[in-house]
Short mmCIF file of C-alpha atoms and ligand atoms in Angstrom, two decimals:
data_model
loop_
_atom_site.label_atom_id
_atom_site.label_comp_id
_atom_site.label_asym_id
_atom_site.label_seq_id
_atom_site.Cartn_x
_atom_site.Cartn_y
_atom_site.Cartn_z
CA MET P 250 -140.35 -58.29 -18.70
CA PRO P 251 -142.63 -55.53 -21.04
CA ASP P 252 -141.03 -52.62 -21.81
CA PRO P 253 -140.57 -49.72 -19.01
CA LEU P 254 -142.97 -46.91 -19.08
CA ALA P 255 -141.51 -43.39 -19.73
CA PRO P 256 -141.64 -41.70 -16.48
CA GLY P 257 -144.67 -38.79 -18.16
CA GLU P 258 -146.22 -41.73 -18.86
CA LEU P 259 -146.20 -43.86 -15.41
CA LEU P 260 -147.28 -40.35 -13.88
CA ALA P 261 -150.18 -39.86 -15.94
CA LEU P 262 -151.26 -43.20 -15.63
CA ASP P 263 -150.49 -43.24 -11.35
CA ARG P 264 -152.75 -39.88 -11.30
CA GLN P 265 -155.82 -41.40 -13.12
CA HIS P 266 -156.20 -44.49 -11.98
CA VAL P 267 -154.42 -45.08 -8.35
CA TRP P 268 -155.15 -43.78 -5.29
CA HIS P 269 -152.30 -43.41 -2.81
CA PRO P 270 -152.65 -42.96 0.79
CA TYR P 271 -155.01 -40.10 1.95
CA GLY P 272 -154.93 -38.87 -1.51
CA PRO P 273 -157.97 -37.61 -4.11
CA MET P 274 -158.98 -39.07 -7.70
CA PRO P 275 -157.41 -37.95 -9.41
CA GLY P 276 -153.81 -37.06 -7.50
CA ARG P 277 -153.53 -33.88 -6.79
CA GLN P 278 -149.20 -33.92 -5.76
CA GLU P 279 -146.47 -35.40 -8.51
CA PRO P 280 -145.25 -38.73 -6.21
CA LEU P 281 -140.98 -39.64 -6.92
CA ILE P 282 -140.84 -42.53 -9.01
CA VAL P 283 -138.32 -44.63 -7.04
CA ALA P 284 -136.41 -47.00 -9.68
CA SER P 285 -134.62 -48.95 -6.65
CA ALA P 286 -133.86 -48.57 -2.86
CA SER P 287 -130.56 -50.07 -1.64
CA GLY P 288 -129.32 -49.76 1.97
CA VAL P 289 -130.40 -46.01 2.84
CA ARG P 290 -130.92 -44.56 -0.46
CA LEU P 291 -133.78 -44.24 -3.00
CA ARG P 292 -133.05 -44.30 -5.71
CA LEU P 293 -135.54 -41.91 -8.40
CA ALA P 294 -136.43 -42.73 -11.43
CA GLU P 295 -135.68 -39.17 -12.81
CA PRO P 296 -133.59 -36.51 -10.91
CA ALA P 297 -135.71 -33.82 -8.52
CA HIS P 298 -134.26 -30.61 -7.61
CA GLY P 299 -130.81 -32.01 -8.34
CA ALA P 300 -130.89 -34.98 -6.67
CA ASP P 301 -130.97 -38.49 -8.11
CA GLU P 302 -131.17 -40.37 -4.89
CA LEU P 303 -132.11 -39.35 -1.40
CA ILE P 304 -131.40 -40.63 1.88
CA ASP P 305 -134.54 -42.15 3.57
CA GLY P 306 -135.72 -40.53 6.86
CA MET P 307 -138.71 -42.70 7.04
CA SER P 308 -137.78 -45.97 7.02
CA SER P 309 -140.73 -46.64 4.78
CA TRP P 310 -142.80 -45.38 7.50
CA TRP P 311 -140.97 -47.21 10.68
CA SER P 312 -140.79 -50.60 8.75
CA ALA P 313 -137.36 -51.02 7.06
CA VAL P 314 -135.02 -50.96 10.23
CA HIS P 315 -132.28 -52.71 8.12
CA GLY P 316 -132.63 -50.62 5.19
CA TYR P 317 -133.00 -51.49 1.69
CA ASN P 318 -132.35 -54.82 -0.44
CA HIS P 319 -130.25 -56.44 2.16
CA PRO P 320 -128.56 -59.32 1.88
CA VAL P 321 -129.03 -61.30 4.40
CA LEU P 322 -133.12 -60.26 4.16
CA ASN P 323 -132.90 -61.05 0.25
CA ALA P 324 -131.37 -64.08 0.77
CA ALA P 325 -134.24 -65.55 2.96
CA VAL P 326 -137.41 -64.37 0.52
CA GLN P 327 -135.14 -66.03 -2.02
CA GLU P 328 -134.54 -69.31 -0.11
CA GLN P 329 -138.62 -69.44 0.80
CA LEU P 330 -139.33 -68.45 -2.81
CA GLY P 331 -137.81 -71.42 -3.82
CA ARG P 332 -140.15 -73.64 -1.32
CA MET P 333 -143.68 -72.05 -1.46
CA SER P 334 -144.44 -68.48 -1.64
CA HIS P 335 -147.69 -69.35 -0.01
CA VAL P 336 -149.92 -71.74 0.85
CA MET P 337 -153.34 -71.29 2.98
CA PHE P 338 -153.45 -72.00 6.31
CA GLY P 339 -156.55 -73.51 7.13
CA GLY P 340 -156.09 -77.64 7.77
CA LEU P 341 -152.15 -76.97 7.14
CA THR P 342 -149.29 -75.57 8.79
CA HIS P 343 -145.41 -74.45 7.69
CA GLU P 344 -142.20 -73.97 9.53
CA PRO P 345 -141.80 -70.34 8.66
CA ALA P 346 -145.06 -69.25 10.52
CA VAL P 347 -144.39 -71.69 13.32
CA ARG P 348 -141.22 -70.37 13.77
CA LEU P 349 -142.26 -67.11 13.52
CA ALA P 350 -144.79 -67.44 15.82
CA ALA P 351 -142.41 -69.25 18.57
CA ARG P 352 -139.43 -66.39 18.13
CA LEU P 353 -142.50 -63.69 19.45
CA VAL P 354 -143.85 -65.51 22.05
CA GLU P 355 -139.80 -65.86 23.04
CA ILE P 356 -139.21 -62.19 22.93
CA THR P 357 -142.29 -60.34 23.77
CA PRO P 358 -143.12 -59.86 27.19
CA GLU P 359 -143.65 -62.70 29.58
CA GLY P 360 -147.27 -64.10 29.52
CA LEU P 361 -148.06 -63.75 25.99
CA GLU P 362 -148.22 -66.92 24.66
CA HIS P 363 -150.59 -67.30 21.36
CA VAL P 364 -150.13 -65.47 18.21
CA PHE P 365 -152.24 -65.13 15.18
CA LEU P 366 -150.43 -63.62 12.15
CA ALA P 367 -152.54 -61.39 10.13
CA ASP P 368 -151.95 -59.17 6.57
CA SER P 369 -151.56 -55.56 7.94
CA GLY P 370 -151.64 -53.73 11.10
CA SER P 371 -155.09 -52.30 11.17
CA VAL P 372 -156.22 -56.43 10.63
CA SER P 373 -154.09 -57.01 14.24
CA VAL P 374 -156.23 -54.08 15.70
CA GLU P 375 -159.54 -55.74 14.26
CA VAL P 376 -158.27 -59.32 15.41
CA ALA P 377 -157.23 -57.88 19.02
CA VAL P 378 -160.76 -56.06 19.45
CA LYS P 379 -162.66 -59.40 18.19
CA MET P 380 -160.35 -61.24 21.10
CA CYS P 381 -161.14 -59.00 23.49
CA LEU P 382 -165.16 -58.86 22.71
CA GLN P 383 -165.38 -62.70 22.39
CA TYR P 384 -163.57 -63.16 25.31
CA TRP P 385 -166.35 -61.26 27.14
CA ARG P 386 -169.43 -62.81 25.59
CA SER P 387 -167.81 -65.89 26.18
CA ALA P 388 -167.65 -65.02 29.85
CA GLY P 389 -171.15 -64.61 29.80
CA ARG P 390 -170.60 -60.46 30.04
CA PRO P 391 -171.90 -59.73 26.40
CA GLU P 392 -172.55 -56.23 27.67
CA LYS P 393 -168.67 -55.40 27.97
CA HIS P 394 -168.35 -54.27 24.55
CA ARG P 395 -166.95 -51.42 24.41
CA LEU P 396 -163.63 -49.87 24.12
CA MET P 397 -161.31 -46.66 25.79
CA THR P 398 -158.54 -45.51 24.89
CA TRP P 399 -156.77 -42.08 25.48
CA ARG P 400 -156.65 -38.95 22.67
CA GLY P 401 -153.86 -38.34 20.14
CA GLY P 402 -153.58 -41.96 19.42
CA TYR P 403 -153.51 -44.01 15.73
CA HIS P 404 -154.51 -47.72 15.53
CA GLY P 405 -155.43 -48.04 11.92
CA ASP P 406 -157.61 -47.42 8.71
CA THR P 407 -160.21 -49.81 9.08
CA TRP P 408 -163.48 -49.67 10.75
CA GLN P 409 -162.59 -50.81 14.45
CA PRO P 410 -159.25 -49.34 15.02
CA MET P 411 -160.52 -46.08 13.23
CA ALA P 412 -162.92 -45.36 16.23
CA VAL P 413 -160.22 -45.50 18.66
CA CYS P 414 -158.06 -43.04 16.42
CA ASP P 415 -157.85 -39.45 17.87
CA PRO P 416 -161.47 -38.27 17.08
CA ASP P 417 -160.19 -34.70 16.29
CA GLY P 418 -157.69 -35.78 14.01
CA GLY P 419 -158.60 -38.42 12.15
CA MET P 420 -161.59 -39.32 10.24
CA HIS P 421 -164.15 -39.04 12.75
CA GLU P 422 -166.44 -35.85 11.96
CA LEU P 423 -166.64 -37.56 8.76
CA TRP P 424 -168.15 -40.73 9.98
CA SER P 425 -169.91 -39.80 12.96
CA GLY P 426 -173.15 -41.70 13.10
CA ALA P 427 -171.30 -44.30 11.34
CA LEU P 428 -168.47 -45.54 13.64
CA PRO P 429 -169.08 -47.21 17.19
CA ARG P 430 -168.91 -44.61 19.79
CA GLN P 431 -165.66 -45.58 21.97
CA VAL P 432 -164.80 -44.06 25.16
CA PHE P 433 -161.79 -41.36 25.22
CA ALA P 434 -159.55 -40.32 27.98
CA ASP P 435 -158.20 -36.89 27.37
CA ALA P 436 -154.49 -36.72 25.78
CA PRO P 437 -151.60 -38.32 28.18
CA PRO P 438 -149.63 -35.17 29.23
CA HIS P 439 -146.54 -34.35 27.33
CA ASP P 440 -143.30 -35.86 27.47
CA TYR P 441 -142.30 -36.90 31.13
CA ASP P 442 -144.06 -33.82 33.01
CA THR P 443 -143.70 -35.30 36.40
CA ASP P 444 -146.15 -32.61 38.02
CA ALA P 445 -148.90 -33.91 35.81
CA VAL P 446 -148.52 -38.08 37.08
CA PRO P 447 -150.83 -37.32 39.83
CA ALA P 448 -153.91 -35.63 38.25
CA TYR P 449 -153.78 -37.66 34.97
CA SER P 450 -153.05 -41.22 36.53
CA ALA P 451 -156.17 -40.15 38.27
CA HIS P 452 -158.16 -39.04 35.81
CA LEU P 453 -157.33 -42.38 33.84
CA ARG P 454 -158.37 -44.66 36.93
CA GLU P 455 -161.62 -42.58 36.87
CA VAL P 456 -162.61 -43.05 33.31
CA VAL P 457 -161.51 -46.97 33.88
CA ALA P 458 -163.88 -47.21 36.81
CA ARG P 459 -166.63 -45.06 35.22
CA HIS P 460 -167.23 -47.15 32.37
CA ALA P 461 -165.46 -50.69 33.71
CA HIS P 462 -169.37 -52.72 33.55
CA GLU P 463 -169.44 -51.62 29.70
CA LEU P 464 -165.47 -52.16 28.88
CA ALA P 465 -164.03 -54.70 27.23
CA ALA P 466 -160.96 -53.78 26.43
CA VAL P 467 -158.71 -50.55 27.13
CA ILE P 468 -155.92 -49.86 23.74
CA VAL P 469 -153.37 -47.56 23.88
CA GLU P 470 -150.03 -47.20 21.86
CA PRO P 471 -147.22 -47.41 24.53
CA VAL P 472 -144.79 -44.49 25.21
CA VAL P 473 -145.38 -43.00 21.47
CA GLN P 474 -148.43 -42.04 19.86
CA GLY P 475 -147.11 -42.15 16.26
CA ALA P 476 -149.47 -41.12 13.61
CA GLY P 477 -152.09 -39.11 15.69
CA GLY P 478 -149.70 -36.80 16.69
CA MET P 479 -146.00 -38.36 17.54
CA ARG P 480 -146.21 -37.58 20.90
CA PHE P 481 -144.17 -39.24 23.86
CA HIS P 482 -145.80 -39.97 27.35
CA ASP P 483 -144.59 -41.08 30.54
CA PRO P 484 -144.77 -45.08 30.60
CA VAL P 485 -145.95 -44.61 33.82
CA TYR P 486 -149.34 -44.19 32.75
CA LEU P 487 -148.78 -47.79 30.80
CA ARG P 488 -148.16 -49.26 34.99
CA VAL P 489 -151.61 -46.87 35.93
CA LEU P 490 -153.44 -48.40 33.20
CA ARG P 491 -152.52 -51.97 34.21
CA GLU P 492 -153.36 -51.67 37.63
CA ALA P 493 -156.89 -49.82 36.92
CA CYS P 494 -157.56 -52.71 34.24
CA ASP P 495 -156.79 -55.44 36.64
CA GLU P 496 -158.89 -53.91 39.83
CA HIS P 497 -161.88 -53.28 37.22
CA GLY P 498 -161.84 -56.60 35.30
CA VAL P 499 -160.44 -54.66 31.85
CA LEU P 500 -158.58 -56.26 29.42
CA LEU P 501 -155.76 -54.07 28.30
CA VAL P 502 -154.64 -53.92 24.26
CA LEU P 503 -151.07 -52.25 23.63
CA ASP P 504 -150.68 -51.62 20.17
CA GLU P 505 -146.71 -51.91 19.37
CA ILE P 506 -147.15 -51.68 15.04
CA ALA P 507 -145.32 -48.45 15.65
CA THR P 508 -142.99 -48.97 18.63
CA GLY P 509 -142.15 -52.71 18.15
CA PHE P 510 -138.87 -53.96 17.31
CA GLY P 511 -136.47 -51.55 19.33
CA ARG P 512 -137.71 -48.18 17.80
CA THR P 513 -137.94 -46.50 21.26
CA GLY P 514 -134.70 -47.88 23.06
CA ARG P 515 -136.20 -50.81 23.97
CA LEU P 516 -137.33 -54.27 22.05
CA PHE P 517 -140.77 -53.52 22.81
CA ALA P 518 -141.97 -50.16 24.62
CA ALA P 519 -144.04 -51.77 27.33
CA GLU P 520 -140.84 -52.71 28.63
CA HIS P 521 -140.39 -49.18 29.35
CA ALA P 522 -143.09 -49.88 31.83
CA GLY P 523 -142.25 -53.48 32.47
CA ILE P 524 -146.03 -54.65 32.25
CA THR P 525 -147.32 -57.46 30.08
CA PRO P 526 -150.89 -56.61 28.23
CA ASP P 527 -153.72 -59.23 27.66
CA VAL P 528 -153.05 -58.88 23.90
CA MET P 529 -150.29 -57.24 22.19
CA CYS P 530 -150.14 -55.62 18.45
CA LEU P 531 -146.74 -55.89 15.62
CA GLY P 532 -146.43 -55.00 12.50
CA LYS P 533 -144.56 -52.65 10.39
CA ALA P 534 -141.35 -53.37 11.26
CA LEU P 535 -142.09 -56.58 12.03
CA THR P 536 -140.43 -58.26 8.44
CA GLY P 537 -137.86 -55.66 8.29
CA GLY P 538 -139.76 -53.50 5.60
CA TYR P 539 -140.08 -56.46 3.29
CA LEU P 540 -143.57 -57.72 2.90
CA THR P 541 -146.89 -57.20 4.27
CA MET P 542 -147.64 -59.37 7.78
CA ALA P 543 -148.93 -58.47 11.57
CA ALA P 544 -149.26 -60.23 14.67
CA THR P 545 -151.51 -60.00 17.64
CA LEU P 546 -150.54 -61.92 20.39
CA CYS P 547 -152.42 -63.00 23.69
CA THR P 548 -151.94 -64.47 27.20
CA ALA P 549 -153.37 -67.97 27.51
CA ARG P 550 -156.23 -66.35 29.82
CA VAL P 551 -157.56 -64.76 26.83
CA ALA P 552 -157.48 -67.59 24.68
CA ASP P 553 -158.66 -70.03 27.64
CA GLY P 554 -161.63 -67.91 27.90
CA ILE P 555 -162.62 -67.78 24.23
CA SER P 556 -162.54 -71.50 24.21
CA ARG P 557 -164.83 -71.93 27.21
CA GLY P 558 -168.12 -69.93 25.39
CA GLU P 559 -170.65 -71.23 23.53
CA VAL P 560 -168.59 -70.30 20.34
CA PRO P 561 -165.16 -71.73 21.22
CA VAL P 562 -163.00 -70.75 18.04
CA LEU P 563 -161.64 -67.61 16.68
CA ALA P 564 -163.56 -66.31 14.00
CA HIS P 565 -161.16 -65.15 11.53
CA GLY P 566 -158.95 -66.71 9.09
CA PRO P 567 -157.59 -63.94 6.35
CA THR P 568 -156.91 -65.41 2.95
CA PHE P 569 -153.00 -65.05 3.23
CA MET P 570 -152.66 -65.77 6.73
CA GLY P 571 -149.19 -66.85 8.20
CA ASN P 572 -147.69 -65.85 4.23
CA PRO P 573 -144.67 -67.93 4.27
CA LEU P 574 -142.44 -65.55 2.39
CA ALA P 575 -143.52 -62.75 5.03
CA ALA P 576 -142.96 -64.84 7.45
CA ALA P 577 -139.10 -66.18 6.48
CA VAL P 578 -138.44 -62.77 6.24
CA ALA P 579 -139.53 -62.05 9.78
CA CYS P 580 -137.96 -64.43 11.20
CA THR P 581 -134.78 -63.15 9.70
CA SER P 582 -135.40 -59.87 10.20
CA ILE P 583 -135.57 -60.31 14.25
CA ASP P 584 -132.65 -62.37 14.28
CA LEU P 585 -130.59 -59.87 12.31
CA LEU P 586 -131.79 -57.17 14.86
CA LEU P 587 -130.63 -59.09 18.06
CA SER P 588 -127.47 -60.06 16.29
CA GLN P 589 -126.58 -57.29 16.25
CA ASP P 590 -125.59 -54.65 19.16
CA TRP P 591 -128.81 -52.39 18.12
CA GLN P 592 -129.62 -50.40 21.66
CA MET P 593 -126.40 -48.97 21.17
CA GLU P 594 -127.48 -48.01 16.99
CA VAL P 595 -130.20 -46.70 17.88
CA LYS P 596 -128.78 -44.80 21.24
CA ARG P 597 -126.02 -43.10 18.52
CA ILE P 598 -129.58 -42.52 16.01
CA GLU P 599 -131.13 -40.85 19.16
CA SER P 600 -127.97 -38.21 20.12
CA ALA P 601 -127.53 -37.04 16.83
CA LEU P 602 -130.82 -36.61 16.19
CA ARG P 603 -130.62 -34.29 19.86
CA ASP P 604 -127.74 -32.52 18.56
CA GLY P 605 -128.85 -32.26 14.48
CA LEU P 606 -132.81 -31.03 15.74
CA ALA P 607 -131.57 -28.89 18.20
CA ASP P 608 -131.38 -25.82 16.07
CA ALA P 609 -134.53 -26.21 14.69
CA ALA P 610 -135.77 -25.22 18.19
CA SER P 611 -135.08 -21.61 17.33
CA LEU P 612 -136.52 -20.96 14.29
CA PRO P 613 -139.63 -18.58 14.51
CA SER P 614 -142.23 -21.15 13.55
CA VAL P 615 -141.60 -24.07 15.60
CA ARG P 616 -143.01 -25.07 18.74
CA ASP P 617 -141.36 -28.17 19.94
CA VAL P 618 -138.81 -30.52 19.38
CA ARG P 619 -138.68 -33.58 20.52
CA VAL P 620 -136.54 -37.25 20.47
CA LEU P 621 -136.96 -40.34 21.71
CA GLY P 622 -135.26 -43.43 20.55
CA ALA P 623 -134.56 -43.19 16.90
CA ILE P 624 -137.33 -40.86 16.17
CA GLY P 625 -137.31 -37.13 15.92
CA VAL P 626 -140.03 -34.83 15.49
CA VAL P 627 -140.55 -30.94 14.61
CA GLU P 628 -143.78 -29.53 15.66
CA LEU P 629 -144.80 -26.68 13.63
CA ASP P 630 -146.93 -24.15 15.39
CA HIS P 631 -148.63 -24.61 11.77
CA GLU P 632 -150.29 -26.84 8.91
CA VAL P 633 -146.94 -28.09 7.13
CA ASP P 634 -147.34 -27.16 3.41
CA VAL P 635 -146.20 -30.92 2.53
CA ALA P 636 -145.13 -29.79 -1.17
CA ALA P 637 -142.97 -27.09 0.02
CA ALA P 638 -141.34 -29.45 3.11
CA THR P 639 -140.48 -32.47 0.74
CA ARG P 640 -139.41 -30.05 -1.69
CA ALA P 641 -137.00 -28.58 1.15
CA ALA P 642 -135.91 -31.96 1.74
CA VAL P 643 -135.23 -33.20 -1.32
CA ARG P 644 -133.10 -30.37 -1.97
CA GLU P 645 -131.09 -31.39 0.66
CA GLY P 646 -131.08 -35.07 -0.51
CA VAL P 647 -133.56 -36.32 2.14
CA TRP P 648 -136.94 -38.41 1.82
CA LEU P 649 -139.27 -36.92 4.59
CA ARG P 650 -142.99 -37.47 4.40
CA PRO P 651 -144.50 -34.97 7.10
CA PHE P 652 -148.26 -34.24 8.21
CA ARG P 653 -150.52 -32.02 9.69
CA ASN P 654 -147.98 -29.73 11.71
CA LEU P 655 -144.81 -32.72 11.69
CA ILE P 656 -141.86 -32.81 10.53
CA TYR P 657 -139.88 -36.10 11.52
CA THR P 658 -137.95 -38.60 10.87
CA MET P 659 -137.66 -41.97 12.32
CA PRO P 660 -134.18 -43.68 9.87
CA PRO P 661 -133.49 -46.93 9.65
CA TYR P 662 -131.08 -48.03 12.66
CA VAL P 663 -128.28 -48.75 9.96
CA THR P 664 -128.48 -45.06 9.02
CA GLY P 665 -124.87 -43.90 9.35
CA ASP P 666 -123.92 -40.67 11.55
CA SER P 667 -122.96 -38.22 7.81
CA ASP P 668 -126.53 -39.41 6.85
CA VAL P 669 -128.61 -38.91 9.82
CA ALA P 670 -126.81 -35.64 10.34
CA ARG P 671 -127.98 -34.58 6.67
CA ILE P 672 -131.31 -35.81 7.71
CA CYS P 673 -131.33 -33.26 10.74
CA THR P 674 -130.53 -30.75 8.40
CA ALA P 675 -133.56 -31.53 6.09
CA VAL P 676 -135.67 -31.63 8.54
CA CYS P 677 -134.48 -27.67 9.88
CA ALA P 678 -134.64 -26.99 6.22
CA ALA P 679 -138.75 -28.52 6.26
CA ALA P 680 -139.12 -26.95 8.82
CA ARG P 681 -137.86 -23.38 7.94
CA VAL P 682 -140.09 -22.93 4.52
CA GLY P 683 -142.98 -25.44 5.45
C1 PLP U 730 -149.54 -48.31 11.05
C2 PLP U 730 -150.20 -48.10 12.45
C3 PLP U 730 -150.73 -49.40 12.16
C4 PLP U 730 -152.07 -49.97 11.20
O1 PLP U 730 -151.21 -50.56 10.56
P1 PLP U 730 -151.29 -50.67 8.37
O2 PLP U 730 -150.07 -52.01 8.88
O3 PLP U 730 -151.07 -49.68 8.30
O4 PLP U 730 -153.02 -51.51 8.63
C5 PLP U 730 -151.93 -49.37 13.46
N1 PLP U 730 -151.47 -48.75 14.85
C6 PLP U 730 -150.25 -47.93 14.96
C7 PLP U 730 -149.64 -47.35 16.29
C8 PLP U 730 -149.70 -47.66 13.43
O5 PLP U 730 -148.61 -47.10 13.67
#
């Protein structure tokens, strides 16, 4: 092992050479150096604002649902590492990938039968789009190549996903003219506003009907729109979309990359609506936050349609497809989740977030406070000062990463009551200064 870098040296190199998410070059903000992580705590290489460890309020962007350095997940990786860390997937197969695919078919909504293992969420969305476009091409309908979504969504940062991200919040303007132009419905009404249901349902049906001749698929995040604005909507709209898609011959893709594996209180958010999509994307918590892997599942109808085409194959095959290490830890993470009363844990965190964030509603610049499953959101009436808000949370011993006008948390499911309470205190502190 090389000598460890002194913190000052590490930060200088980081600033000079390393891109961070959505960051400038050279870097402007000083990131915190994490030396190790265990349970729900991130240990810092040097203390920040009096804290040498932080309670993780982010699950590393929805993924680390079991916390860090988990003995069972560590053992799964180590065991697989002893056999092989990777082998190509063309012409070869292996137990971790096959087990994972079979497990995903078993636990996802009835009817999803075929699994494409991709290496990140964005790529799984690319694959989903390719499946849908190719389905119609194979059916002799190549003009059905556009996508419809609703505003306020987020589907990743590669090209096709970017084209269906919220056109106002994303980088659409920068790329106007370069991105494929997709069809946008209005954003779904907030929360469970039943008065809004008839009008918005009619709007969705109208947009699907008007564009059906050119639509390959509708793609949406079910129940929770994540990085596009952390908004929750009534699952009834998913049933409306399912019906409209069936009626007008359009495929339905659900992007469950953020919502999958229990975060909303159901194993998959599609279950809130009792529907099966034609294609479903999974990622983030799939490997318990250990390694990068995602999956695109589809129905037999979609796979058969592609197979009947002039080009009867799905022309996609990433180098690290089906990575055995990632697949092994994904299987173990799913088993670990399902072997416990995870629904009770998510409910416990949900009610602790409701209690702990209630006070934020009375702060002067807070527009809305909302909680669903193990997700808590405080929406401000102005853009967050990310540096100030992060600092305030760190002073409370908590790691948060606000964006736009949102201070939010989705803690690991193993977060204890007193730690959830501290996270809430930190969210309120951040909302006060941010
Ligand atoms: C994070 C996310 C993606 C992109 O996944 P990456 O692994 O970051 O490429 C896509 N869709 C949704 C809903 C997400 O939350």
